[in-house]
Amino acid sequence: MVRFALVAVLLLLAPMASAQVADVYNFETTQQEQRFQDLIAELRCPKCQNQNIADSNSPISKDMRAEVYRRMRAGESNDEIVDALVNRFGEFILYRPQVEKRTILLWATPAIAVLGGLLVVIGVIVRSRRQTDETPELTAEEKARVAKILAEDDQDNRA
Amino acid sequence: MKRFLLFLPLLIAVVLGVVLFAGIGKDPTKLESALIGKPVPAFNLEDLNTPETQLNETLFKGKVQLLNVWGTWCPACRDEHDDLMWLAEEQGVSIVGLNYKDNRDDALVWLDRLGNPYSTSIYDPRGTLGFDLGVYGAPETFVIDEQGVVRYRHVGVVNEKIWQETLLPVINDIRENG
């Protein structure tokens, strides 16, 4: 009986533990709620910097969530909502900055790094190929010498 | 060619070092305002001292002014207050106050006790104008030109050093070059 009560209490508490943000917004459909959650997870808090506005409890994040909700309610598209916030707080709040001349290097860095690594690997392979190609075969005389040395070694071990 | 390749890692390290060194000393919490070069957003808010007076963005037309965002809940604003008094009284700077997410009575008591450096005070209890200005904390101080265009934003406390080295040059530049 005690165990049953404990489980019941834990089950009741579980949703509380998973709720990150205290303020409550009403949505008509689960898709809308998902859209809201996706949007606030994509926006960075300008005050706390290493948190998105979904996780942050700072007043500015609260205001930003309210603004996202208000604009969603007003029927704005995701791009319109994000633009409205960028116009106020700057591009800093985007975890994924827009692709443009100024940010192209940022976007290209992973590709450049992979390409660089690939070039190094290719270089290593080509070089090792060339080296094996260049290694000359042993002459008959050298082979005889190797056999002799190995044979002597064998005898030494046995002795 | 091979010799050059040998020095490539060193070259990369030096370039990376220069780039990273340039970032040292920069405060990452001080963000460039997205509003630089844009007019002060439209607003309609009460005057802090006289609730019946409505203020709007035309307040910023006609002269170069500072817009100082503050609240009685903000300890750094208390640190800054004496310097704002000095700016207004000794330097003759016109400062518009934006009382941000505050309580009117608290704000009026504060100005009564500590002195009022503001030529006009906007009362923004819900922080709507603050939000449109991209304010993410207090204090913040904007330099606004005669056309009502935001020219500079300083995040944090204004003191004599910030005034001399940062804000005054911006204002002088506006006065000289428009």
Coordinates of C-alpha atoms in Angstrom, one line a residue:
Chain A
M1 CA 0.0 0.0 0.0
V2 CA 2.8 2.4 1.0
R3 CA 4.6 1.5 -2.2
F4 CA 1.5 2.2 -4.3
A5 CA 1.1 5.6 -2.6
L6 CA 4.8 6.4 -3.3
V7 CA 4.5 5.5 -7.0
A8 CA 1.3 7.6 -7.2
V9 CA 3.1 10.6 -5.7
L10 CA 6.0 10.2 -8.1
L11 CA 3.7 10.0 -11.1
L12 CA 2.0 13.2 -10.0
L13 CA 5.3 15.0 -9.6
A14 CA 6.8 13.8 -12.9
P15 CA 5.2 16.5 -15.1
M16 CA 6.4 19.2 -12.7
A17 CA 10.0 18.1 -13.1
S18 CA 9.8 18.2 -16.8
A19 CA 8.2 21.7 -17.0
Q20 CA 11.1 24.1 -17.8
V21 CA 9.3 27.4 -18.2
A22 CA 6.8 28.6 -15.6
D23 CA 4.6 30.8 -17.8
V24 CA 1.6 29.1 -19.4
Y25 CA 0.5 29.6 -23.0
N26 CA -2.6 28.1 -24.5
F27 CA -2.5 26.5 -27.9
E28 CA -5.4 25.2 -30.0
T29 CA -3.4 22.3 -31.5
T30 CA -0.3 20.4 -30.5
Q31 CA 1.3 21.4 -33.8
Q32 CA 1.0 25.0 -32.8
E33 CA 2.6 24.2 -29.4
Q34 CA 5.4 22.3 -31.2
R35 CA 5.9 25.3 -33.5
F36 CA 6.2 27.6 -30.5
Q37 CA 8.6 25.3 -28.7
D38 CA 10.8 25.0 -31.8
L39 CA 10.9 28.7 -32.2
I40 CA 11.9 29.5 -28.7
A41 CA 14.5 26.8 -28.8
E42 CA 16.1 28.4 -31.8
L43 CA 16.5 31.9 -30.2
R44 CA 19.3 32.8 -27.9
C45 CA 18.8 34.9 -24.8
P46 CA 20.7 38.2 -25.2
K47 CA 21.3 38.6 -21.5
C48 CA 22.3 35.1 -20.5
Q49 CA 24.0 34.3 -23.8
N50 CA 24.5 30.5 -23.5
Q51 CA 20.9 29.7 -23.0
N52 CA 18.0 29.7 -25.5
I53 CA 15.0 31.7 -24.5
A54 CA 13.1 28.4 -23.8
D55 CA 15.4 27.5 -21.0
S56 CA 16.2 30.9 -19.6
N57 CA 14.3 32.5 -16.7
S58 CA 15.7 36.0 -17.2
P59 CA 13.0 38.7 -17.6
I60 CA 14.1 39.4 -21.2
S61 CA 13.6 35.8 -22.2
K62 CA 10.2 35.9 -20.7
D63 CA 9.4 39.0 -22.7
M64 CA 10.7 37.4 -25.9
R65 CA 8.6 34.3 -25.3
A66 CA 5.6 36.5 -24.8
E67 CA 6.4 38.4 -28.1
V68 CA 6.8 35.1 -30.0
Y69 CA 3.4 33.9 -28.7
R70 CA 1.7 37.2 -29.4
R71 CA 3.0 37.2 -33.0
M72 CA 2.1 33.6 -33.6
R73 CA -1.4 34.5 -32.4
A74 CA -1.5 37.4 -34.8
G75 CA -0.8 34.9 -37.6
E76 CA 2.8 35.8 -38.5
S77 CA 5.1 33.3 -40.1
N78 CA 8.2 32.0 -38.4
D79 CA 10.4 34.2 -40.6
E80 CA 8.4 37.3 -39.7
I81 CA 8.6 36.5 -36.0
V82 CA 12.4 35.8 -36.1
D83 CA 13.0 39.0 -38.2
A84 CA 11.0 41.1 -35.7
L85 CA 13.2 39.9 -32.9
V86 CA 16.4 40.2 -34.8
N87 CA 15.5 43.8 -35.7
R88 CA 15.5 44.6 -32.0
F89 CA 18.2 42.4 -30.5
G90 CA 20.4 41.8 -33.5
E91 CA 21.6 38.7 -35.2
F92 CA 23.3 37.6 -32.0
I93 CA 20.1 35.9 -30.9
L94 CA 20.1 33.5 -33.8
Y95 CA 21.8 30.1 -33.1
R96 CA 21.9 29.6 -36.8
P97 CA 22.9 32.9 -38.4
Q98 CA 21.5 33.8 -41.8
V99 CA 23.7 32.8 -44.8
E100 CA 25.2 36.0 -46.2
K101 CA 28.5 37.5 -47.2
R102 CA 29.5 38.3 -43.7
T103 CA 28.7 34.8 -42.3
I104 CA 29.6 32.7 -45.2
L105 CA 33.0 31.8 -43.7
L106 CA 31.2 30.7 -40.5
W107 CA 29.0 28.4 -42.5
A108 CA 31.8 27.1 -44.7
T109 CA 34.2 26.3 -41.9
P110 CA 33.1 22.7 -41.4
A111 CA 33.3 22.0 -45.1
I112 CA 36.8 23.6 -45.2
A113 CA 38.0 21.6 -42.2
V114 CA 36.7 18.3 -43.8
L115 CA 38.3 19.2 -47.1
G116 CA 41.6 20.1 -45.4
G117 CA 41.6 16.8 -43.6
L118 CA 40.8 14.9 -46.8
L119 CA 43.8 16.7 -48.5
V120 CA 46.1 15.6 -45.7
V121 CA 44.9 12.0 -46.0
I122 CA 45.3 12.0 -49.7
G123 CA 48.8 13.4 -49.3
V124 CA 49.8 10.7 -46.9
I125 CA 48.4 7.9 -49.1
V126 CA 50.1 9.3 -52.2
R127 CA 53.4 9.6 -50.4
S128 CA 53.3 6.1 -49.0
R129 CA 52.4 4.7 -52.4
R130 CA 55.3 6.5 -54.0
Q131 CA 57.6 5.2 -51.3
T132 CA 56.6 1.5 -51.8
D133 CA 57.0 2.0 -55.6
E134 CA 60.4 3.4 -55.1
T135 CA 61.6 0.6 -52.8
P136 CA 63.8 -1.5 -55.1
E137 CA 63.7 -5.3 -55.1
L138 CA 66.7 -7.0 -53.5
T139 CA 69.3 -8.3 -55.8
A140 CA 70.2 -12.1 -55.7
E141 CA 73.4 -11.3 -53.9
E142 CA 71.5 -9.4 -51.2
K143 CA 68.9 -12.1 -50.8
A144 CA 71.7 -14.7 -50.2
R145 CA 73.2 -12.4 -47.6
V146 CA 69.9 -12.1 -45.8
A147 CA 69.4 -15.8 -45.8
K148 CA 72.9 -16.3 -44.4
I149 CA 72.4 -13.8 -41.6
L150 CA 69.0 -15.3 -40.7
A151 CA 70.6 -18.8 -40.6
E152 CA 73.4 -17.6 -38.3
D153 CA 70.8 -16.0 -36.1
D154 CA 68.9 -19.3 -35.9
Q155 CA 72.0 -21.2 -34.9
D156 CA 72.8 -18.7 -32.2
N157 CA 69.4 -19.1 -30.7
R158 CA 69.6 -22.8 -30.6
A159 CA 73.1 -22.8 -29.0
Chain B
M1 CA 57.2 23.8 -51.8
K2 CA 57.9 21.2 -49.2
R3 CA 59.7 23.7 -47.1
F4 CA 56.6 26.0 -47.3
L5 CA 54.4 23.1 -46.2
L6 CA 56.5 22.6 -43.1
F7 CA 55.8 26.2 -42.0
L8 CA 52.1 26.0 -42.7
P9 CA 51.1 24.8 -39.2
L10 CA 53.1 27.7 -37.7
L11 CA 51.4 30.1 -40.1
I12 CA 48.0 28.8 -39.1
A13 CA 48.9 29.0 -35.4
V14 CA 50.0 32.6 -35.8
V15 CA 46.9 33.7 -37.7
L16 CA 44.7 32.0 -35.1
G17 CA 46.7 33.6 -32.3
V18 CA 46.2 37.1 -33.8
V19 CA 42.4 36.5 -34.3
L20 CA 41.9 35.1 -30.8
F21 CA 44.2 37.8 -29.2
A22 CA 42.0 40.5 -30.8
G23 CA 39.1 39.1 -28.9
I24 CA 40.7 39.3 -25.5
G25 CA 39.4 42.2 -23.4
K26 CA 36.2 42.5 -25.4
D27 CA 33.2 42.1 -23.1
P28 CA 31.0 39.4 -24.8
T29 CA 28.0 40.6 -22.8
K30 CA 28.1 44.0 -24.6
L31 CA 26.2 43.5 -27.8
E32 CA 26.0 45.9 -30.7
S33 CA 22.6 47.4 -30.9
A34 CA 20.5 46.3 -33.9
L35 CA 19.0 49.8 -33.9
I36 CA 22.1 51.8 -34.8
G37 CA 21.3 54.1 -37.7
K38 CA 17.5 53.5 -37.2
P39 CA 15.0 56.0 -35.7
V40 CA 13.8 55.5 -32.2
P41 CA 10.8 53.1 -32.4
A42 CA 7.3 54.7 -32.3
F43 CA 5.8 54.7 -28.9
N44 CA 3.0 56.2 -26.8
L45 CA 3.7 56.3 -23.1
E46 CA 3.0 58.5 -20.1
D47 CA 5.4 61.0 -18.7
L48 CA 6.7 59.7 -15.4
N49 CA 6.1 62.9 -13.5
T50 CA 2.7 63.9 -15.1
P51 CA 0.6 60.8 -16.0
E52 CA -1.8 62.9 -18.1
T53 CA 1.0 63.9 -20.5
Q54 CA 1.5 61.4 -23.4
L55 CA 5.0 61.2 -24.8
N56 CA 6.0 59.9 -28.2
E57 CA 9.0 59.6 -30.5
T58 CA 8.9 63.3 -31.5
L59 CA 10.6 63.9 -28.1
F60 CA 13.8 63.0 -29.8
K61 CA 13.6 65.5 -32.6
G62 CA 15.6 68.7 -32.6
K63 CA 18.7 68.1 -30.5
V64 CA 21.3 65.5 -29.7
Q65 CA 20.2 63.7 -26.5
L66 CA 21.0 60.7 -24.3
L67 CA 18.4 58.2 -23.6
N68 CA 19.1 56.5 -20.3
V69 CA 17.3 53.3 -19.3
W70 CA 16.9 52.8 -15.6
G71 CA 14.8 51.3 -12.8
T72 CA 14.8 51.5 -9.0
W73 CA 15.2 47.7 -8.9
C74 CA 18.6 48.0 -10.6
P75 CA 21.6 48.4 -8.3
A76 CA 24.0 49.5 -11.1
C77 CA 21.5 52.4 -11.9
R78 CA 22.1 53.7 -8.4
D79 CA 25.9 53.6 -9.0
E80 CA 25.4 55.5 -12.2
H81 CA 23.0 58.2 -10.9
D82 CA 25.6 60.6 -9.5
D83 CA 27.4 60.6 -12.8
L84 CA 24.2 61.3 -14.6
M85 CA 23.6 64.3 -12.2
W86 CA 27.1 65.5 -13.0
L87 CA 26.4 65.1 -16.8
A88 CA 23.2 67.0 -16.6
E89 CA 24.3 69.8 -14.2
E90 CA 27.9 70.3 -15.0
Q91 CA 28.1 69.3 -18.6
G92 CA 24.7 70.5 -19.7
V93 CA 23.8 67.2 -21.4
S94 CA 20.2 66.7 -22.2
I95 CA 19.2 63.2 -20.9
V96 CA 15.8 61.6 -21.5
G97 CA 15.1 59.0 -18.8
L98 CA 13.3 55.7 -19.6
N99 CA 11.9 54.3 -16.3
Y100 CA 11.9 50.6 -17.3
K101 CA 9.7 48.0 -15.7
D102 CA 9.4 50.0 -12.5
N103 CA 6.8 51.3 -10.1
R104 CA 5.9 55.0 -10.5
D105 CA 5.9 55.9 -6.8
D106 CA 9.3 54.2 -6.2
A107 CA 10.7 56.0 -9.2
L108 CA 9.4 59.4 -8.1
V109 CA 10.8 58.9 -4.6
W110 CA 14.2 57.9 -6.1
L111 CA 14.3 61.1 -8.2
D112 CA 13.2 63.2 -5.3
R113 CA 15.8 61.9 -3.0
L114 CA 18.8 61.5 -5.3
G115 CA 18.1 64.4 -7.7
N116 CA 16.6 64.4 -11.2
P117 CA 19.1 64.4 -14.1
Y118 CA 16.4 63.9 -16.7
S119 CA 14.9 66.6 -18.9
T120 CA 12.0 64.3 -19.6
S121 CA 11.1 60.9 -18.1
I122 CA 9.2 58.3 -20.0
Y123 CA 7.3 55.8 -17.8
D124 CA 7.5 52.3 -19.3
P125 CA 6.1 49.9 -16.6
R126 CA 5.7 46.9 -18.9
G127 CA 8.9 47.5 -20.8
T128 CA 7.3 47.8 -24.2
L129 CA 9.6 50.7 -25.5
G130 CA 12.5 48.9 -23.8
F131 CA 11.7 45.8 -25.8
D132 CA 11.5 47.7 -29.0
L133 CA 14.8 49.3 -28.3
G134 CA 16.4 45.8 -27.7
V135 CA 17.1 46.6 -24.1
Y136 CA 18.1 43.4 -22.3
G137 CA 19.1 44.8 -18.9
A138 CA 19.7 48.1 -17.2
P139 CA 21.3 50.5 -17.3
E140 CA 21.7 51.1 -21.0
T141 CA 22.4 54.5 -22.6
F142 CA 21.7 55.5 -26.2
V143 CA 23.0 58.5 -28.1
I144 CA 20.3 59.9 -30.3
D145 CA 20.9 62.6 -32.9
E146 CA 18.7 65.6 -33.9
Q147 CA 16.7 63.5 -36.4
G148 CA 15.8 61.0 -33.6
V149 CA 18.1 58.3 -35.0
V150 CA 20.0 56.0 -32.7
R151 CA 23.7 56.5 -33.1
Y152 CA 25.2 54.6 -30.3
R153 CA 24.3 52.3 -27.4
H154 CA 26.3 51.8 -24.2
V155 CA 25.4 48.8 -22.1
G156 CA 26.3 49.2 -18.4
V157 CA 27.0 52.1 -16.2
V158 CA 27.9 55.6 -17.6
N159 CA 30.7 57.3 -15.7
E160 CA 33.2 60.1 -16.4
K161 CA 35.6 57.8 -18.2
I162 CA 32.9 56.3 -20.5
W163 CA 31.6 59.8 -21.1
Q164 CA 35.0 61.3 -22.1
E165 CA 36.2 58.3 -24.1
T166 CA 33.1 56.9 -25.7
L167 CA 29.9 59.0 -25.6
L168 CA 31.4 62.5 -26.0
P169 CA 33.4 61.6 -29.2
V170 CA 30.2 60.1 -30.7
I171 CA 28.3 63.3 -29.9
N172 CA 31.1 65.5 -31.2
D173 CA 31.1 63.4 -34.4
I174 CA 27.3 64.0 -34.8
R175 CA 27.7 67.7 -34.2
E176 CA 30.6 68.0 -36.7
N177 CA 29.6 65.6 -39.5
G178 CA 25.8 65.4 -39.0

